[in-house]
mmCIF file of C-alpha atoms in Angstrom:
data_model
loop_
_atom_site.group_PDB
_atom_site.id
_atom_site.type_symbol
_atom_site.label_atom_id
_atom_site.label_comp_id
_atom_site.label_asym_id
_atom_site.label_seq_id
_atom_site.Cartn_x
_atom_site.Cartn_y
_atom_site.Cartn_z
ATOM 1 C CA MET A 1 -0.086 -0.176 0.494
ATOM 2 C CA SER A 2 1.393 3.267 -1.339
ATOM 3 C CA GLU A 3 1.521 5.947 1.762
ATOM 4 C CA THR A 4 0.060 9.398 0.872
ATOM 5 C CA ARG A 5 2.194 11.920 0.785
ATOM 6 C CA HIS A 6 1.732 15.513 2.166
ATOM 7 C CA ILE A 7 2.641 19.154 0.342
ATOM 8 C CA VAL A 8 1.148 22.490 2.115
ATOM 9 C CA LEU A 9 1.528 25.386 1.780
ATOM 10 C CA THR A 10 1.767 27.671 4.359
ATOM 11 C CA SER A 11 1.406 31.562 3.665
ATOM 12 C CA HIS A 12 -2.285 32.082 4.432
ATOM 13 C CA PRO A 13 -4.284 30.353 7.543
ATOM 14 C CA PRO A 14 -6.837 27.594 7.869
ATOM 15 C CA THR A 15 -10.621 28.481 8.144
ATOM 16 C CA GLY A 16 -13.488 26.498 8.306
ATOM 17 C CA SER A 17 -12.329 22.633 10.142
ATOM 18 C CA ARG A 18 -8.710 22.704 9.435
ATOM 19 C CA LYS A 19 -8.920 24.853 11.807
ATOM 20 C CA PRO A 20 -5.666 23.515 14.143
ATOM 21 C CA PRO A 21 -6.703 23.626 17.024
ATOM 22 C CA GLU A 22 -5.403 27.762 19.175
ATOM 23 C CA ILE A 23 -2.106 27.498 21.959
ATOM 24 C CA ARG A 24 -2.814 29.835 24.472
ATOM 25 C CA TRP A 25 0.370 30.264 26.195
ATOM 26 C CA GLY A 26 -0.275 31.239 29.956
ATOM 27 C CA ALA A 27 -3.708 29.528 30.040
ATOM 28 C CA PRO A 28 -4.023 27.270 33.418
ATOM 29 C CA GLY A 29 -4.320 23.707 33.062
ATOM 30 C CA ALA A 30 -2.537 21.769 29.418
ATOM 31 C CA GLN A 31 -6.212 21.325 28.305
ATOM 32 C CA ALA A 32 -7.189 25.199 28.169
ATOM 33 C CA ARG A 33 -3.234 26.042 27.154
ATOM 34 C CA GLY A 34 -3.581 23.882 23.964
ATOM 35 C CA PRO A 35 -1.698 21.276 22.546
ATOM 36 C CA VAL A 36 1.624 22.069 20.440
ATOM 37 C CA ILE A 37 1.046 20.652 17.099
ATOM 38 C CA GLY A 38 4.635 20.429 14.940
ATOM 39 C CA GLY A 39 4.335 16.976 13.206
ATOM 40 C CA MET A 40 4.301 16.491 9.891
ATOM 41 C CA SER A 41 1.295 14.483 9.303
ATOM 42 C CA GLY A 42 -2.373 14.052 9.564
ATOM 43 C CA GLY A 43 -2.201 17.674 9.173
ATOM 44 C CA GLN A 44 -4.064 21.178 11.856
ATOM 45 C CA ARG A 45 -0.090 22.502 12.414
ATOM 46 C CA ASN A 46 -0.389 25.500 14.520
ATOM 47 C CA VAL A 47 3.303 25.738 15.313
ATOM 48 C CA ILE A 48 6.531 27.386 13.034
ATOM 49 C CA GLY A 49 8.729 24.208 12.671
ATOM 50 C CA THR A 50 8.414 20.705 14.155
ATOM 51 C CA HIS A 51 9.142 18.300 16.491
ATOM 52 C CA SER A 52 12.310 18.016 17.404
ATOM 53 C CA GLY A 53 13.990 20.756 15.368
ATOM 54 C CA SER A 54 16.633 20.160 15.220
ATOM 55 C CA TYR A 55 17.029 16.425 14.110
ATOM 56 C CA GLY A 56 14.489 17.323 11.497
ATOM 57 C CA VAL A 57 17.207 16.779 8.889
ATOM 58 C CA TYR A 58 18.314 13.993 9.667
ATOM 59 C CA ARG A 59 14.746 12.693 10.297
ATOM 60 C CA ALA A 60 14.208 14.285 6.105
ATOM 61 C CA LEU A 61 17.129 11.969 5.095
ATOM 62 C CA ALA A 62 15.915 9.142 6.998
ATOM 63 C CA ILE A 63 12.452 8.922 4.663
ATOM 64 C CA ALA A 64 14.076 10.229 1.874
ATOM 65 C CA THR A 65 15.860 6.196 1.397
ATOM 66 C CA GLY A 66 13.200 4.623 2.194
ATOM 67 C CA GLN A 67 13.857 3.800 6.784
ATOM 68 C CA LEU A 68 11.109 6.113 7.878
ATOM 69 C CA LYS A 69 7.694 6.330 6.827
ATOM 70 C CA SER A 70 6.420 9.743 6.463
ATOM 71 C CA VAL A 71 3.597 9.165 8.473
ATOM 72 C CA HIS A 72 4.434 7.149 11.068
ATOM 73 C CA ARG A 73 3.299 8.002 14.844
ATOM 74 C CA PRO A 74 5.022 7.528 17.585
ATOM 75 C CA ASP A 75 3.368 4.966 19.788
ATOM 76 C CA LEU A 76 3.959 6.583 23.608
ATOM 77 C CA THR A 77 3.197 3.522 25.515
ATOM 78 C CA HIS A 78 5.076 2.796 29.052
ATOM 79 C CA THR A 79 7.109 7.203 28.401
ATOM 80 C CA ARG A 80 4.870 8.455 31.106
ATOM 81 C CA PRO A 81 7.939 10.696 32.881
ATOM 82 C CA SER A 82 9.809 8.290 36.214
ATOM 83 C CA VAL A 83 8.448 11.734 38.386
ATOM 84 C CA ASP A 84 5.934 14.025 38.449
ATOM 85 C CA ILE A 85 6.493 17.605 38.273
ATOM 86 C CA GLY A 86 4.351 20.202 38.686
ATOM 87 C CA PRO A 87 2.316 21.590 37.842
ATOM 88 C CA PHE A 88 3.381 24.593 39.406
ATOM 89 C CA PRO A 89 1.907 28.703 40.112
ATOM 90 C CA GLN A 90 4.811 29.904 36.753
ATOM 91 C CA TRP A 91 2.979 27.716 34.347
ATOM 92 C CA GLU A 92 1.303 29.832 34.179
ATOM 93 C CA GLY A 93 1.214 34.317 32.529
ATOM 94 C CA GLU A 94 2.926 34.549 28.958
ATOM 95 C CA ASP A 95 6.141 35.945 30.341
ATOM 96 C CA ARG A 96 7.639 33.428 32.594
ATOM 97 C CA ILE A 97 7.610 30.578 30.802
ATOM 98 C CA VAL A 98 8.544 31.647 26.967
ATOM 99 C CA SER A 99 11.671 29.631 25.923
ATOM 100 C CA MET A 100 9.561 25.214 26.385
ATOM 101 C CA ASP A 101 6.603 23.944 26.735
ATOM 102 C CA PRO A 102 5.856 23.177 30.097
ATOM 103 C CA TYR A 103 3.482 20.765 29.685
ATOM 104 C CA GLY A 104 5.798 18.844 26.905
ATOM 105 C CA HIS A 105 6.184 15.794 29.043
ATOM 106 C CA ILE A 106 2.211 15.070 30.240
ATOM 107 C CA VAL A 107 1.284 15.302 25.943
ATOM 108 C CA ALA A 108 0.096 11.630 26.252
ATOM 109 C CA ASP A 109 -2.109 12.322 29.636
ATOM 110 C CA ALA A 110 -3.095 15.247 28.818
ATOM 111 C CA PHE A 111 -4.106 15.593 25.071
ATOM 112 C CA GLY A 112 -4.381 10.912 24.575
ATOM 113 C CA ALA A 113 -7.882 11.804 22.817
ATOM 114 C CA ASP A 114 -6.209 14.039 20.750
ATOM 115 C CA ILE A 115 -3.583 11.733 19.951
ATOM 116 C CA ALA A 116 -5.871 8.744 19.231
ATOM 117 C CA ALA A 117 -7.826 10.935 16.926
ATOM 118 C CA GLY A 118 -5.245 11.030 14.721
ATOM 119 C CA ARG A 119 -2.913 14.496 15.111
ATOM 120 C CA PRO A 120 0.412 14.406 15.811
ATOM 121 C CA ILE A 121 1.257 15.532 19.562
ATOM 122 C CA GLN A 122 4.706 14.139 20.694
ATOM 123 C CA PRO A 123 6.726 15.411 24.406
ATOM 124 C CA THR A 124 8.881 17.431 24.330
ATOM 125 C CA ILE A 125 10.130 17.017 27.614
ATOM 126 C CA ALA A 126 10.713 12.962 28.302
ATOM 127 C CA ILE A 127 11.961 12.130 32.655
ATOM 128 C CA THR A 128 14.192 8.882 33.042
ATOM 129 C CA LYS A 129 15.753 7.199 36.023
ATOM 130 C CA ALA A 130 19.339 6.384 35.062
ATOM 131 C CA ARG A 131 23.009 5.868 37.018
ATOM 132 C CA ILE A 132 26.313 8.124 36.073
ATOM 133 C CA MET A 133 29.811 6.926 36.580
ATOM 134 C CA LEU A 134 32.640 9.733 35.329
ATOM 135 C CA PRO A 135 36.147 9.021 36.387
ATOM 136 C CA GLU A 136 36.368 11.529 38.494
ATOM 137 C CA PHE A 137 33.934 10.733 41.194
ATOM 138 C CA LYS A 138 36.802 7.226 42.265
ATOM 139 C CA GLU A 139 39.078 10.052 42.716
ATOM 140 C CA ALA A 140 36.455 12.193 44.973
ATOM 141 C CA ILE A 141 36.350 9.474 46.780
ATOM 142 C CA ALA A 142 39.706 7.771 47.043
ATOM 143 C CA SER A 143 40.837 11.578 48.670
ATOM 144 C CA GLY A 144 37.196 11.783 51.054
ATOM 145 C CA ARG A 145 35.860 14.658 49.357
ATOM 146 C CA LEU A 146 32.686 11.466 48.678
ATOM 147 C CA VAL A 147 32.256 8.945 50.619
ATOM 148 C CA PRO A 148 29.483 6.168 49.286
ATOM 149 C CA ASP A 149 26.155 5.836 50.748
ATOM 150 C CA GLY A 150 25.499 3.214 48.844
ATOM 151 C CA GLU A 151 22.222 5.103 46.883
ATOM 152 C CA ILE A 152 23.089 8.396 45.518
ATOM 153 C CA LEU A 153 26.540 7.049 45.941
ATOM 154 C CA THR A 154 27.716 3.060 45.437
ATOM 155 C CA GLU A 155 31.062 2.376 46.191
ATOM 156 C CA THR A 156 31.933 1.520 42.612
ATOM 157 C CA GLY A 157 31.332 4.926 42.247
ATOM 158 C CA GLU A 158 28.283 5.573 40.132
ATOM 159 C CA ALA A 159 25.767 8.333 41.137
ATOM 160 C CA SER A 160 21.588 7.896 40.590
ATOM 161 C CA VAL A 161 20.236 10.171 38.623
ATOM 162 C CA THR A 162 17.116 11.917 37.262
ATOM 163 C CA LYS A 163 17.462 12.724 34.503
ATOM 164 C CA ILE A 164 15.626 15.236 31.889
ATOM 165 C CA ALA A 165 15.695 15.940 28.077
ATOM 166 C CA ILE A 166 14.481 19.621 27.478
ATOM 167 C CA GLU A 167 13.866 20.521 23.622
ATOM 168 C CA PRO A 168 13.303 24.062 23.073
ATOM 169 C CA VAL A 169 9.677 25.622 22.227
ATOM 170 C CA TRP A 170 9.427 29.607 21.665
ATOM 171 C CA TYR A 171 6.880 31.815 22.877
ATOM 172 C CA LEU A 172 7.465 33.948 19.915
ATOM 173 C CA PRO A 173 5.483 37.037 21.925
ATOM 174 C CA GLY A 174 6.915 36.545 25.337
ATOM 175 C CA LEU A 175 10.456 35.851 23.437
ATOM 176 C CA ALA A 176 11.000 39.499 22.254
ATOM 177 C CA ARG A 177 9.769 41.063 25.631
ATOM 178 C CA ARG A 178 12.449 39.949 27.319
ATOM 179 C CA LEU A 179 14.983 40.297 24.555
ATOM 180 C CA GLN A 180 13.769 43.542 24.759
ATOM 181 C CA VAL A 181 12.517 43.609 21.111
ATOM 182 C CA SER A 182 10.161 43.943 18.854
ATOM 183 C CA GLU A 183 7.924 40.829 18.007
ATOM 184 C CA VAL A 184 8.121 41.580 14.234
ATOM 185 C CA SER A 185 11.327 43.101 14.148
ATOM 186 C CA LEU A 186 12.784 38.822 16.176
ATOM 187 C CA ARG A 187 11.099 37.405 12.833
ATOM 188 C CA ARG A 188 12.196 39.108 10.838
ATOM 189 C CA ALA A 189 15.937 37.472 11.693
ATOM 190 C CA LEU A 190 14.591 34.645 12.152
ATOM 191 C CA PHE A 191 13.530 34.242 8.824
ATOM 192 C CA GLU A 192 15.928 36.269 7.399
ATOM 193 C CA TYR A 193 19.249 35.238 9.466
ATOM 194 C CA THR A 194 18.145 31.864 8.910
ATOM 195 C CA GLY A 195 18.250 31.957 4.711
ATOM 196 C CA GLY A 196 14.174 31.652 4.071
ATOM 197 C CA MET A 197 14.522 28.440 6.154
ATOM 198 C CA PHE A 198 10.750 29.447 8.243
ATOM 199 C CA PRO A 199 8.700 31.486 6.127
ATOM 200 C CA GLU A 200 5.580 31.519 8.079
ATOM 201 C CA LEU A 201 8.151 33.652 10.489
ATOM 202 C CA VAL A 202 7.043 36.835 8.120
ATOM 203 C CA THR A 203 3.820 34.613 6.160
ATOM 204 C CA ARG A 204 1.836 33.471 9.861
ATOM 205 C CA SER A 205 1.152 36.245 11.814
ATOM 206 C CA ASP A 206 -2.076 34.136 13.781
ATOM 207 C CA LEU A 207 0.834 31.236 14.708
ATOM 208 C CA LYS A 208 2.846 32.012 17.794
ATOM 209 C CA VAL A 209 5.095 29.516 18.536
ATOM 210 C CA PHE A 210 8.280 28.414 17.298
ATOM 211 C CA LEU A 211 9.686 25.043 17.510
ATOM 212 C CA PRO A 212 13.796 25.990 17.013
ATOM 213 C CA PRO A 213 16.210 23.947 15.382
ATOM 214 C CA ILE A 214 18.698 23.868 17.954
ATOM 215 C CA GLY A 215 20.768 22.645 20.806
ATOM 216 C CA SER A 216 18.381 21.035 24.075
ATOM 217 C CA ILE A 217 19.242 21.655 26.934
ATOM 218 C CA THR A 218 19.834 17.852 29.398
ATOM 219 C CA LEU A 219 19.084 18.213 33.673
ATOM 220 C CA TYR A 220 20.596 15.827 36.265
ATOM 221 C CA ILE A 221 18.830 15.664 39.584
ATOM 222 C CA PHE A 222 20.238 14.770 42.697
ATOM 223 C CA GLY A 223 18.388 13.202 44.988
ATOM 224 C CA ASP A 224 14.440 13.539 45.517
ATOM 225 C CA PRO A 225 13.199 15.891 42.946
ATOM 226 C CA ALA A 226 10.561 16.868 45.046
ATOM 227 C CA ALA A 227 13.151 19.150 47.800
ATOM 228 C CA MET A 228 13.971 20.548 44.520
ATOM 229 C CA TRP A 229 10.694 22.727 45.525
ATOM 230 C CA ASP A 230 10.738 21.982 48.486
ATOM 231 C CA ARG A 231 11.443 25.515 50.389
ATOM 232 C CA THR A 232 12.706 23.309 53.974
ATOM 233 C CA LYS A 233 15.083 21.324 51.527
ATOM 234 C CA ARG A 234 19.001 22.445 49.924
ATOM 235 C CA LEU A 235 19.643 22.615 46.772
ATOM 236 C CA ALA A 236 22.565 23.253 44.926
ATOM 237 C CA CYS A 237 22.630 23.750 41.525
ATOM 238 C CA ARG A 238 25.150 24.449 38.311
ATOM 239 C CA VAL A 239 24.103 26.109 35.328
ATOM 240 C CA HIS A 240 26.177 24.834 32.754
ATOM 241 C CA ASP A 241 27.159 26.262 29.103
ATOM 242 C CA GLU A 242 27.696 22.715 26.474
ATOM 243 C CA CYS A 243 32.008 23.082 25.688
ATOM 244 C CA ASN A 244 32.568 19.435 23.475
ATOM 245 C CA GLY A 245 36.277 19.657 23.876
ATOM 246 C CA SER A 246 36.370 20.096 27.362
ATOM 247 C CA ASP A 247 33.467 18.286 28.943
ATOM 248 C CA VAL A 248 33.809 14.922 26.628
ATOM 249 C CA PHE A 249 37.414 14.773 25.856
ATOM 250 C CA GLY A 250 39.522 16.421 28.526
ATOM 251 C CA SER A 251 40.476 19.330 26.823
ATOM 252 C CA ASP A 252 42.800 21.634 29.490
ATOM 253 C CA ILE A 253 42.916 24.902 28.058
ATOM 254 C CA CYS A 254 39.406 25.895 29.314
ATOM 255 C CA THR A 255 37.880 25.118 33.470
ATOM 256 C CA CYS A 256 34.646 23.896 31.584
ATOM 257 C CA ARG A 257 34.591 19.968 32.510
ATOM 258 C CA PRO A 258 36.694 20.547 35.842
ATOM 259 C CA TYR A 259 33.922 23.181 36.513
ATOM 260 C CA LEU A 260 30.845 20.799 35.310
ATOM 261 C CA THR A 261 32.196 18.347 37.773
ATOM 262 C CA HIS A 262 32.880 20.183 40.786
ATOM 263 C CA GLY A 263 29.798 20.863 40.036
ATOM 264 C CA ILE A 264 28.226 17.840 40.400
ATOM 265 C CA GLU A 265 29.971 16.761 43.333
ATOM 266 C CA GLU A 266 28.746 19.583 44.991
ATOM 267 C CA CYS A 267 25.521 18.129 43.667
ATOM 268 C CA VAL A 268 26.250 14.747 45.085
ATOM 269 C CA LYS A 269 27.255 16.137 48.614
ATOM 270 C CA GLU A 270 23.725 18.119 48.628
ATOM 271 C CA ALA A 271 21.664 15.417 47.670
ATOM 272 C CA GLN A 272 22.828 13.400 50.170
ATOM 273 C CA GLU A 273 22.629 15.384 53.083
ATOM 274 C CA GLY A 274 18.870 15.670 52.340
ATOM 275 C CA GLY A 275 19.118 18.550 49.827
ATOM 276 C CA ALA A 276 18.936 18.499 45.814
ATOM 277 C CA GLY A 277 21.369 18.748 43.420
ATOM 278 C CA LEU A 278 20.649 19.870 39.023
ATOM 279 C CA ILE A 279 22.210 20.374 37.110
ATOM 280 C CA VAL A 280 20.871 22.288 34.050
ATOM 281 C CA TYR A 281 23.343 21.181 30.808
ATOM 282 C CA ASN A 282 22.569 23.770 27.649
ATOM 283 C CA ARG A 283 23.719 22.663 24.257
ATOM 284 C CA LYS A 284 24.965 25.985 23.601
ATOM 285 C CA GLU A 285 27.743 25.210 22.987
ATOM 286 C CA GLY A 286 31.266 27.202 22.305
ATOM 287 C CA ARG A 287 28.958 30.431 24.081
ATOM 288 C CA ALA A 288 26.719 29.563 21.023
ATOM 289 C CA LEU A 289 28.903 30.562 18.751
ATOM 290 C CA GLY A 290 29.821 26.906 17.810
ATOM 291 C CA GLU A 291 32.194 24.867 17.559
ATOM 292 C CA VAL A 292 33.592 25.958 14.271
ATOM 293 C CA THR A 293 34.651 29.818 15.336
ATOM 294 C CA LYS A 294 35.739 27.949 18.988
ATOM 295 C CA PHE A 295 38.514 26.162 16.817
ATOM 296 C CA LEU A 296 39.213 29.176 14.888
ATOM 297 C CA VAL A 297 39.055 31.533 16.972
ATOM 298 C CA TYR A 298 41.949 29.229 19.510
ATOM 299 C CA ASN A 299 44.617 29.193 16.470
ATOM 300 C CA ALA A 300 43.930 33.253 16.722
ATOM 301 C CA ARG A 301 45.021 33.426 20.062
ATOM 302 C CA LYS A 302 47.451 30.737 19.370
ATOM 303 C CA ARG A 303 49.680 32.198 17.176
ATOM 304 C CA ASN A 304 49.290 36.178 17.415
ATOM 305 C CA PRO A 305 52.107 37.344 17.889
ATOM 306 C CA ALA A 306 52.317 38.521 21.524
ATOM 307 C CA GLY A 307 50.896 35.515 22.625
ATOM 308 C CA ASP A 308 47.905 34.035 24.397
ATOM 309 C CA THR A 309 47.518 36.940 26.549
ATOM 310 C CA ALA A 310 43.895 37.903 28.246
ATOM 311 C CA ALA A 311 43.783 41.035 26.684
ATOM 312 C CA ALA A 312 43.397 39.734 23.463
ATOM 313 C CA TYR A 313 40.839 36.499 24.203
ATOM 314 C CA PHE A 314 37.372 37.902 23.659
ATOM 315 C CA GLU A 315 39.338 40.316 21.143
ATOM 316 C CA LYS A 316 39.935 37.614 18.599
ATOM 317 C CA THR A 317 36.307 35.882 19.231
ATOM 318 C CA GLU A 318 35.004 39.408 18.452
ATOM 319 C CA CYS A 319 37.031 39.231 15.434
ATOM 320 C CA VAL A 320 36.363 35.839 14.092
ATOM 321 C CA ALA A 321 32.287 35.696 15.236
ATOM 322 C CA GLY A 322 31.920 39.534 15.406
ATOM 323 C CA VAL A 323 30.751 39.085 19.490
ATOM 324 C CA GLN A 324 32.049 37.612 22.065
ATOM 325 C CA ASP A 325 28.466 35.616 23.533
ATOM 326 C CA MET A 326 25.581 35.075 22.196
ATOM 327 C CA ARG A 327 23.942 32.867 24.830
ATOM 328 C CA PHE A 328 21.323 34.617 26.178
ATOM 329 C CA GLN A 329 20.623 33.716 29.437
ATOM 330 C CA SER A 330 17.558 36.069 29.512
ATOM 331 C CA LEU A 331 16.046 32.579 28.602
ATOM 332 C CA MET A 332 17.922 30.201 31.229
ATOM 333 C CA PRO A 333 16.110 31.027 34.218
ATOM 334 C CA ASP A 334 12.895 29.533 32.235
ATOM 335 C CA VAL A 335 13.458 25.689 33.690
ATOM 336 C CA PHE A 336 12.970 26.664 37.065
ATOM 337 C CA HIS A 337 10.683 28.368 36.580
ATOM 338 C CA TRP A 338 9.207 24.653 34.987
ATOM 339 C CA LEU A 339 11.081 23.149 37.991
ATOM 340 C CA GLY A 340 8.877 25.169 40.917
ATOM 341 C CA ILE A 341 12.370 26.841 42.257
ATOM 342 C CA THR A 342 12.073 29.783 43.475
ATOM 343 C CA HIS A 343 15.545 29.775 45.558
ATOM 344 C CA ILE A 344 18.929 28.034 44.756
ATOM 345 C CA ASP A 345 21.328 28.119 48.441
ATOM 346 C CA ARG A 346 24.153 26.795 46.277
ATOM 347 C CA PHE A 347 25.029 28.580 43.371
ATOM 348 C CA VAL A 348 27.914 26.594 41.087
ATOM 349 C CA SER A 349 29.240 29.196 39.348
ATOM 350 C CA MET A 350 31.012 32.452 39.668
ATOM 351 C CA SER A 351 28.942 33.942 36.042
ATOM 352 C CA ASP A 352 27.693 37.428 36.694
ATOM 353 C CA MET A 353 25.717 36.363 33.795
ATOM 354 C CA LYS A 354 23.882 34.087 34.463
ATOM 355 C CA TYR A 355 23.452 35.095 38.692
ATOM 356 C CA ASN A 356 21.622 38.390 36.929
ATOM 357 C CA ALA A 357 19.645 36.438 34.734
ATOM 358 C CA LEU A 358 18.437 34.214 37.983
ATOM 359 C CA ALA A 359 17.633 37.476 39.812
ATOM 360 C CA GLU A 360 16.338 39.053 37.131
ATOM 361 C CA ALA A 361 14.242 36.461 36.881
ATOM 362 C CA GLY A 362 13.380 35.733 40.642
ATOM 363 C CA ILE A 363 14.618 32.792 42.178
ATOM 364 C CA THR A 364 16.720 34.122 44.793
ATOM 365 C CA VAL A 365 20.163 32.724 45.156
ATOM 366 C CA GLY A 366 22.063 32.149 48.342
ATOM 367 C CA GLU A 367 25.420 30.976 48.011
ATOM 368 C CA ARG A 368 27.673 31.274 44.756
ATOM 369 C CA ILE A 369 30.426 28.032 44.790
ATOM 370 C CA PRO A 370 33.517 29.118 43.163
ATOM 371 C CA ILE A 371 35.633 26.775 41.298
ATOM 372 C CA PRO A 372 39.005 25.326 43.853
ATOM 373 C CA ASP A 373 41.855 27.159 42.614
ATOM 374 C CA GLU A 374 43.683 23.668 42.015
ATOM 375 C CA LEU A 375 41.262 22.530 39.573
ATOM 376 C CA ILE A 376 41.980 24.752 37.161
ATOM 377 C CA PRO A 377 44.012 23.809 34.566
ATOM 378 C CA GLY A 378 47.530 25.747 33.614
ATOM 379 C CA ASP A 379 46.771 26.663 29.821
ATOM 380 C CA ALA A 380 42.993 27.574 31.465
ATOM 381 C CA GLN A 381 44.337 30.642 33.297
ATOM 382 C CA VAL A 382 44.279 33.150 30.516
ATOM 383 C CA GLU A 383 40.415 32.008 30.064
ATOM 384 C CA MET A 384 40.373 32.965 33.959
ATOM 385 C CA ASP A 385 41.819 35.941 33.356
ATOM 386 C CA ALA A 386 40.082 36.868 30.320
ATOM 387 C CA LYS A 387 36.278 36.438 31.646
ATOM 388 C CA LYS A 388 36.862 38.339 35.475
ATOM 389 C CA ALA A 389 38.029 41.131 33.464
ATOM 390 C CA ALA A 390 35.908 40.995 31.033
ATOM 391 C CA GLY A 391 33.095 40.949 34.085
ATOM 392 C CA TYR A 392 32.095 37.387 33.551
ATOM 393 C CA TYR A 393 32.892 36.067 37.103
ATOM 394 C CA THR A 394 32.229 37.770 40.324
ATOM 395 C CA ASP A 395 34.300 37.658 43.590
ATOM 396 C CA GLU A 396 31.570 37.938 45.522
ATOM 397 C CA THR A 397 31.237 34.333 46.738
ATOM 398 C CA VAL A 398 28.039 34.983 49.160
ATOM 399 C CA SER A 399 25.063 36.573 46.708
ATOM 400 C CA LYS A 400 23.974 40.477 48.245
ATOM 401 C CA PRO A 401 20.311 42.000 49.061
ATOM 402 C CA SER A 402 19.217 43.981 45.586
ATOM 403 C CA ASP A 403 16.255 45.039 44.639
ATOM 404 C CA LEU A 404 15.110 41.701 43.036
ATOM 405 C CA THR A 405 16.972 39.288 46.226
ATOM 406 C CA GLN A 406 16.335 40.551 48.867
ATOM 407 C CA THR A 407 15.822 37.195 51.045
ATOM 408 C CA LYS A 408 15.769 34.062 51.244
ATOM 409 C CA GLY A 409 12.078 33.282 52.542
ATOM 410 C CA ARG A 410 11.390 35.350 49.455
ATOM 411 C CA GLY A 411 9.441 33.542 46.862
ATOM 412 C CA LEU A 412 9.110 34.320 42.299
ATOM 413 C CA ASP A 413 5.547 35.923 43.060
ATOM 414 C CA ASP A 414 6.319 38.591 45.552
ATOM 415 C CA TYR A 415 8.464 40.430 42.796
#
């Protein structure tokens, strides 16, 4: 039996019975908000882009070569999250969460009837249980920095975690307000500088949700996840932006893997004390400039006649990329709103960019934890000096009260 393929022109919104379900971003409850429909089969798409956008091209190759049926629908049996997350008050309102779907992990339950009726609705968040093992765990156990407890950390150096994968779902009006630009300008830039990949950005102003073809977020939770939003329990957290060369392959030109593993150690300790530890791993390689750009900058730094100096660190980045950083940490707090977190007791980061983004989102921080000097590779000292000079880092380890963050007891609803 041959497959039926549909080529849909999207310059104009559909009318009548073909009109897709409306997305009321920030409405209370999944049904009131409406489903995010980004599949290419079954019609009634109500977003720009497709599910699993960063893998869309690979999916197209699989269909073109006959390895995947274009009409395939995922069987979501037994895929339910291994941990219940939410709902929390922060899920409501148009502007608190703008870069992910807070209901993305419960679509199989919330929209089961729609899925059974043939609507291509897919989860954008998956939650599972796992164990992880790092070489650094064994060294930390041997040195006494970590002590196995048999539950969170075993004698063999394995740690029990809850893992969460999150695909980006952008609500364009809220995203524009967060970035302090007009929605028209945002849509135009996204259209023009992706080579016109998504014409609906400028032809379909009625579509407000975009599934961008970018990397995802992975969360690693140590201890009972419920401790993250329980204000009687303590939370340690590391927000880490991807660095493949260091995180995976152990390059010693930066502090990325040492800081990541240090953050994991602190998370394990906090979980063992009855609290929780959270690693937020953002797929934003090379400050979102990309790995090719990063390696080009490495060459420019190493071949600088004056040597690899802190003064030239960001200058070489700007020469190649045109900008120092494209991570936009203002979007980072969304995952904390999704998790119901209003306070972080121990924030394993000295980055002012990350701290200020949390403060502006109304999330308070008790203490900022620096990387110990002995964990900084010798070749990474240039980076540390350059970032401190550029204002990336602070020397303050204890967060001071400000207009945004005044006391530990205040929650997000107080701002």
